[in-house]
Amino acid sequence: MDFLTKKKVENNGEIPQYYVEDHPPIIDKEIWEAVQLEMERRRAFAEKHQIQKIDYASVDHPFAGRIICGNSGKAYGKKVWNSTDKNLRRVVWRCNSKYKIKGKLDYGSRHIDDKLLYSHLLTLSM
Ligand SMILES: [Zn+2]
């Protein structure tokens, strides 16, 4: 069984990926190569800024992993404030490591209102 030519591709190490040569492609080779370049660009960006994870955003959580704390280099996470009172409830984004790193509190990092993020996103895409 040697009809597949497997070429190993550089990855972050989590998932092995292959571009299969002698097979009808699901996506264009150009697009696939562009994706590899983009992944490499993000990996290099994360390394340069000492960010551990920047790429787990989804349709439901478009900001997940995209807001990076300037103090600790960790991703911001979604938090709900006053979740018991509907009128006071606020959704904010805050550094995930704000209260986690012992002896090195993230005093400078600030929360961001979820509505503000969405309004900025809509402004940018118009
Ligand atoms: Zn932080």
JSON list of C-alpha atoms and ligand atoms in Angstrom, two decimals:
[
{"chain": "A", "resi": 1, "resn": "MET", "atom": "CA", "xyz": [0.00, 0.00, 0.00]},
{"chain": "A", "resi": 2, "resn": "ASP", "atom": "CA", "xyz": [2.12, 2.87, -1.24]},
{"chain": "A", "resi": 3, "resn": "PHE", "atom": "CA", "xyz": [-0.35, 4.96, -3.22]},
{"chain": "A", "resi": 4, "resn": "LEU", "atom": "CA", "xyz": [-0.30, 7.79, -0.70]},
{"chain": "A", "resi": 5, "resn": "THR", "atom": "CA", "xyz": [2.67, 10.09, -0.60]},
{"chain": "A", "resi": 6, "resn": "LYS", "atom": "CA", "xyz": [2.75, 11.51, 2.85]},
{"chain": "A", "resi": 7, "resn": "LYS", "atom": "CA", "xyz": [4.69, 14.63, 3.52]},
{"chain": "A", "resi": 8, "resn": "LYS", "atom": "CA", "xyz": [5.05, 15.54, 7.17]},
{"chain": "A", "resi": 9, "resn": "VAL", "atom": "CA", "xyz": [4.31, 19.16, 7.98]},
{"chain": "A", "resi": 10, "resn": "GLU", "atom": "CA", "xyz": [5.51, 21.37, 10.76]},
{"chain": "A", "resi": 11, "resn": "ASN", "atom": "CA", "xyz": [2.92, 21.68, 13.51]},
{"chain": "A", "resi": 12, "resn": "ASN", "atom": "CA", "xyz": [2.78, 22.81, 17.11]},
{"chain": "A", "resi": 13, "resn": "GLY", "atom": "CA", "xyz": [3.17, 19.20, 18.08]},
{"chain": "A", "resi": 14, "resn": "GLU", "atom": "CA", "xyz": [-0.42, 18.54, 19.16]},
{"chain": "A", "resi": 15, "resn": "ILE", "atom": "CA", "xyz": [-1.82, 16.96, 16.02]},
{"chain": "A", "resi": 16, "resn": "PRO", "atom": "CA", "xyz": [0.11, 15.29, 13.21]},
{"chain": "A", "resi": 17, "resn": "GLN", "atom": "CA", "xyz": [-0.90, 16.76, 9.85]},
{"chain": "A", "resi": 18, "resn": "TYR", "atom": "CA", "xyz": [-0.23, 15.51, 6.37]},
{"chain": "A", "resi": 19, "resn": "TYR", "atom": "CA", "xyz": [-0.75, 16.81, 2.89]},
{"chain": "A", "resi": 20, "resn": "VAL", "atom": "CA", "xyz": [-1.69, 13.82, 0.77]},
{"chain": "A", "resi": 21, "resn": "GLU", "atom": "CA", "xyz": [-0.26, 14.25, -2.71]},
{"chain": "A", "resi": 22, "resn": "ASP", "atom": "CA", "xyz": [-1.90, 11.63, -4.91]},
{"chain": "A", "resi": 23, "resn": "HIS", "atom": "CA", "xyz": [-5.48, 12.10, -3.87]},
{"chain": "A", "resi": 24, "resn": "PRO", "atom": "CA", "xyz": [-8.23, 14.49, -5.01]},
{"chain": "A", "resi": 25, "resn": "PRO", "atom": "CA", "xyz": [-7.73, 17.45, -2.67]},
{"chain": "A", "resi": 26, "resn": "ILE", "atom": "CA", "xyz": [-10.54, 18.65, -0.41]},
{"chain": "A", "resi": 27, "resn": "ILE", "atom": "CA", "xyz": [-9.09, 22.15, -0.44]},
{"chain": "A", "resi": 28, "resn": "ASP", "atom": "CA", "xyz": [-6.74, 23.80, -2.92]},
{"chain": "A", "resi": 29, "resn": "LYS", "atom": "CA", "xyz": [-3.07, 23.35, -2.29]},
{"chain": "A", "resi": 30, "resn": "GLU", "atom": "CA", "xyz": [-2.66, 27.13, -2.33]},
{"chain": "A", "resi": 31, "resn": "ILE", "atom": "CA", "xyz": [-5.26, 27.57, 0.41]},
{"chain": "A", "resi": 32, "resn": "TRP", "atom": "CA", "xyz": [-3.73, 24.78, 2.43]},
{"chain": "A", "resi": 33, "resn": "GLU", "atom": "CA", "xyz": [-0.31, 26.39, 2.12]},
{"chain": "A", "resi": 34, "resn": "ALA", "atom": "CA", "xyz": [-1.76, 29.79, 3.08]},
{"chain": "A", "resi": 35, "resn": "VAL", "atom": "CA", "xyz": [-3.24, 28.18, 6.20]},
{"chain": "A", "resi": 36, "resn": "GLN", "atom": "CA", "xyz": [0.17, 26.75, 7.09]},
{"chain": "A", "resi": 37, "resn": "LEU", "atom": "CA", "xyz": [1.72, 30.21, 6.72]},
{"chain": "A", "resi": 38, "resn": "GLU", "atom": "CA", "xyz": [-0.97, 31.77, 8.91]},
{"chain": "A", "resi": 39, "resn": "MET", "atom": "CA", "xyz": [-0.50, 29.09, 11.58]},
{"chain": "A", "resi": 40, "resn": "GLU", "atom": "CA", "xyz": [3.23, 29.73, 11.49]},
{"chain": "A", "resi": 41, "resn": "ARG", "atom": "CA", "xyz": [2.65, 33.50, 11.74]},
{"chain": "A", "resi": 42, "resn": "ARG", "atom": "CA", "xyz": [0.46, 32.98, 14.84]},
{"chain": "A", "resi": 43, "resn": "ARG", "atom": "CA", "xyz": [2.96, 30.57, 16.38]},
{"chain": "A", "resi": 44, "resn": "ALA", "atom": "CA", "xyz": [5.78, 33.07, 15.85]},
{"chain": "A", "resi": 45, "resn": "PHE", "atom": "CA", "xyz": [3.62, 35.90, 17.26]},
{"chain": "A", "resi": 46, "resn": "ALA", "atom": "CA", "xyz": [2.82, 33.84, 20.35]},
{"chain": "A", "resi": 47, "resn": "GLU", "atom": "CA", "xyz": [6.48, 32.97, 20.83]},
{"chain": "A", "resi": 48, "resn": "LYS", "atom": "CA", "xyz": [7.63, 36.57, 20.37]},
{"chain": "A", "resi": 49, "resn": "HIS", "atom": "CA", "xyz": [5.10, 37.86, 22.92]},
{"chain": "A", "resi": 50, "resn": "GLN", "atom": "CA", "xyz": [5.42, 34.86, 25.23]},
{"chain": "A", "resi": 51, "resn": "ILE", "atom": "CA", "xyz": [1.78, 33.99, 24.84]},
{"chain": "A", "resi": 52, "resn": "GLN", "atom": "CA", "xyz": [0.87, 30.42, 25.60]},
{"chain": "A", "resi": 53, "resn": "LYS", "atom": "CA", "xyz": [-2.33, 30.06, 23.63]},
{"chain": "A", "resi": 54, "resn": "ILE", "atom": "CA", "xyz": [-3.94, 32.42, 21.16]},
{"chain": "A", "resi": 55, "resn": "ASP", "atom": "CA", "xyz": [-6.06, 30.29, 18.92]},
{"chain": "A", "resi": 56, "resn": "TYR", "atom": "CA", "xyz": [-9.13, 28.76, 20.50]},
{"chain": "A", "resi": 57, "resn": "ALA", "atom": "CA", "xyz": [-11.77, 31.29, 19.51]},
{"chain": "A", "resi": 58, "resn": "SER", "atom": "CA", "xyz": [-15.04, 29.91, 18.13]},
{"chain": "A", "resi": 59, "resn": "VAL", "atom": "CA", "xyz": [-18.25, 31.29, 16.63]},
{"chain": "A", "resi": 60, "resn": "ASP", "atom": "CA", "xyz": [-19.87, 31.32, 20.07]},
{"chain": "A", "resi": 61, "resn": "HIS", "atom": "CA", "xyz": [-16.82, 32.83, 21.75]},
{"chain": "A", "resi": 62, "resn": "PRO", "atom": "CA", "xyz": [-15.11, 35.02, 19.15]},
{"chain": "A", "resi": 63, "resn": "PHE", "atom": "CA", "xyz": [-12.92, 36.70, 21.76]},
{"chain": "A", "resi": 64, "resn": "ALA", "atom": "CA", "xyz": [-11.72, 33.56, 23.53]},
{"chain": "A", "resi": 65, "resn": "GLY", "atom": "CA", "xyz": [-7.95, 33.47, 23.43]},
{"chain": "A", "resi": 66, "resn": "ARG", "atom": "CA", "xyz": [-7.79, 36.68, 21.39]},
{"chain": "A", "resi": 67, "resn": "ILE", "atom": "CA", "xyz": [-7.42, 39.23, 24.18]},
{"chain": "A", "resi": 68, "resn": "ILE", "atom": "CA", "xyz": [-3.99, 38.97, 25.66]},
{"chain": "A", "resi": 69, "resn": "CYS", "atom": "CA", "xyz": [-3.02, 40.54, 28.98]},
{"chain": "A", "resi": 70, "resn": "GLY", "atom": "CA", "xyz": [-0.21, 43.06, 28.65]},
{"chain": "A", "resi": 71, "resn": "ASN", "atom": "CA", "xyz": [1.01, 42.25, 32.15]},
{"chain": "A", "resi": 72, "resn": "SER", "atom": "CA", "xyz": [1.13, 38.49, 32.25]},
{"chain": "A", "resi": 73, "resn": "GLY", "atom": "CA", "xyz": [0.84, 37.50, 28.58]},
{"chain": "A", "resi": 74, "resn": "LYS", "atom": "CA", "xyz": [-2.09, 35.22, 29.45]},
{"chain": "A", "resi": 75, "resn": "ALA", "atom": "CA", "xyz": [-5.41, 35.16, 27.63]},
{"chain": "A", "resi": 76, "resn": "TYR", "atom": "CA", "xyz": [-8.43, 37.00, 28.95]},
{"chain": "A", "resi": 77, "resn": "GLY", "atom": "CA", "xyz": [-11.42, 34.91, 29.99]},
{"chain": "A", "resi": 78, "resn": "LYS", "atom": "CA", "xyz": [-15.15, 35.62, 30.09]},
{"chain": "A", "resi": 79, "resn": "LYS", "atom": "CA", "xyz": [-16.63, 36.28, 33.54]},
{"chain": "A", "resi": 80, "resn": "VAL", "atom": "CA", "xyz": [-20.15, 37.07, 34.68]},
{"chain": "A", "resi": 81, "resn": "TRP", "atom": "CA", "xyz": [-20.53, 39.62, 37.45]},
{"chain": "A", "resi": 82, "resn": "ASN", "atom": "CA", "xyz": [-23.67, 39.77, 39.64]},
{"chain": "A", "resi": 83, "resn": "SER", "atom": "CA", "xyz": [-25.05, 36.67, 38.05]},
{"chain": "A", "resi": 84, "resn": "THR", "atom": "CA", "xyz": [-27.84, 36.48, 40.67]},
{"chain": "A", "resi": 85, "resn": "ASP", "atom": "CA", "xyz": [-29.33, 39.90, 39.86]},
{"chain": "A", "resi": 86, "resn": "LYS", "atom": "CA", "xyz": [-30.51, 40.24, 36.27]},
{"chain": "A", "resi": 87, "resn": "ASN", "atom": "CA", "xyz": [-30.44, 44.05, 36.31]},
{"chain": "A", "resi": 88, "resn": "LEU", "atom": "CA", "xyz": [-26.93, 44.31, 37.68]},
{"chain": "A", "resi": 89, "resn": "ARG", "atom": "CA", "xyz": [-25.49, 41.44, 35.68]},
{"chain": "A", "resi": 90, "resn": "ARG", "atom": "CA", "xyz": [-22.47, 42.32, 33.56]},
{"chain": "A", "resi": 91, "resn": "VAL", "atom": "CA", "xyz": [-20.39, 40.19, 31.27]},
{"chain": "A", "resi": 92, "resn": "VAL", "atom": "CA", "xyz": [-16.74, 41.17, 31.31]},
{"chain": "A", "resi": 93, "resn": "TRP", "atom": "CA", "xyz": [-13.41, 39.84, 30.10]},
{"chain": "A", "resi": 94, "resn": "ARG", "atom": "CA", "xyz": [-10.58, 39.62, 32.57]},
{"chain": "A", "resi": 95, "resn": "CYS", "atom": "CA", "xyz": [-7.07, 38.24, 32.67]},
{"chain": "A", "resi": 96, "resn": "ASN", "atom": "CA", "xyz": [-7.29, 34.53, 33.48]},
{"chain": "A", "resi": 97, "resn": "SER", "atom": "CA", "xyz": [-4.23, 34.65, 35.69]},
{"chain": "A", "resi": 98, "resn": "LYS", "atom": "CA", "xyz": [-5.18, 37.85, 37.52]},
{"chain": "A", "resi": 99, "resn": "TYR", "atom": "CA", "xyz": [-5.51, 36.15, 40.91]},
{"chain": "A", "resi": 100, "resn": "LYS", "atom": "CA", "xyz": [-3.58, 32.99, 40.16]},
{"chain": "A", "resi": 101, "resn": "ILE", "atom": "CA", "xyz": [0.10, 33.86, 40.05]},
{"chain": "A", "resi": 102, "resn": "LYS", "atom": "CA", "xyz": [1.26, 33.88, 43.65]},
{"chain": "A", "resi": 103, "resn": "GLY", "atom": "CA", "xyz": [3.33, 36.86, 44.71]},
{"chain": "A", "resi": 104, "resn": "LYS", "atom": "CA", "xyz": [2.87, 38.42, 41.31]},
{"chain": "A", "resi": 105, "resn": "LEU", "atom": "CA", "xyz": [-0.60, 39.88, 41.18]},
{"chain": "A", "resi": 106, "resn": "ASP", "atom": "CA", "xyz": [-1.75, 41.44, 37.97]},
{"chain": "A", "resi": 107, "resn": "TYR", "atom": "CA", "xyz": [-2.74, 44.79, 39.49]},
{"chain": "A", "resi": 108, "resn": "GLY", "atom": "CA", "xyz": [-2.39, 46.66, 36.23]},
{"chain": "A", "resi": 109, "resn": "SER", "atom": "CA", "xyz": [-4.62, 44.47, 34.11]},
{"chain": "A", "resi": 110, "resn": "ARG", "atom": "CA", "xyz": [-8.17, 45.71, 33.68]},
{"chain": "A", "resi": 111, "resn": "HIS", "atom": "CA", "xyz": [-11.46, 44.12, 32.76]},
{"chain": "A", "resi": 112, "resn": "ILE", "atom": "CA", "xyz": [-13.21, 44.89, 29.47]},
{"chain": "A", "resi": 113, "resn": "ASP", "atom": "CA", "xyz": [-16.97, 45.02, 29.08]},
{"chain": "A", "resi": 114, "resn": "ASP", "atom": "CA", "xyz": [-18.36, 42.37, 26.74]},
{"chain": "A", "resi": 115, "resn": "LYS", "atom": "CA", "xyz": [-20.77, 44.83, 25.09]},
{"chain": "A", "resi": 116, "resn": "LEU", "atom": "CA", "xyz": [-17.92, 47.22, 24.40]},
{"chain": "A", "resi": 117, "resn": "LEU", "atom": "CA", "xyz": [-15.97, 44.45, 22.66]},
{"chain": "A", "resi": 118, "resn": "TYR", "atom": "CA", "xyz": [-18.92, 43.53, 20.47]},
{"chain": "A", "resi": 119, "resn": "SER", "atom": "CA", "xyz": [-19.62, 47.15, 19.54]},
{"chain": "A", "resi": 120, "resn": "HIS", "atom": "CA", "xyz": [-15.97, 47.57, 18.54]},
{"chain": "A", "resi": 121, "resn": "LEU", "atom": "CA", "xyz": [-16.09, 44.36, 16.53]},
{"chain": "A", "resi": 122, "resn": "LEU", "atom": "CA", "xyz": [-19.21, 45.56, 14.67]},
{"chain": "A", "resi": 123, "resn": "THR", "atom": "CA", "xyz": [-17.61, 48.96, 14.01]},
{"chain": "A", "resi": 124, "resn": "LEU", "atom": "CA", "xyz": [-14.54, 47.27, 12.56]},
{"chain": "A", "resi": 125, "resn": "SER", "atom": "CA", "xyz": [-16.49, 44.96, 10.26]},
{"chain": "A", "resi": 126, "resn": "MET", "atom": "CA", "xyz": [-18.70, 47.70, 8.79]},
{"chain": "B", "resi": 1, "resn": "ZN", "atom": "ZN", "xyz": [-2.59, 39.18, 33.29]}
]
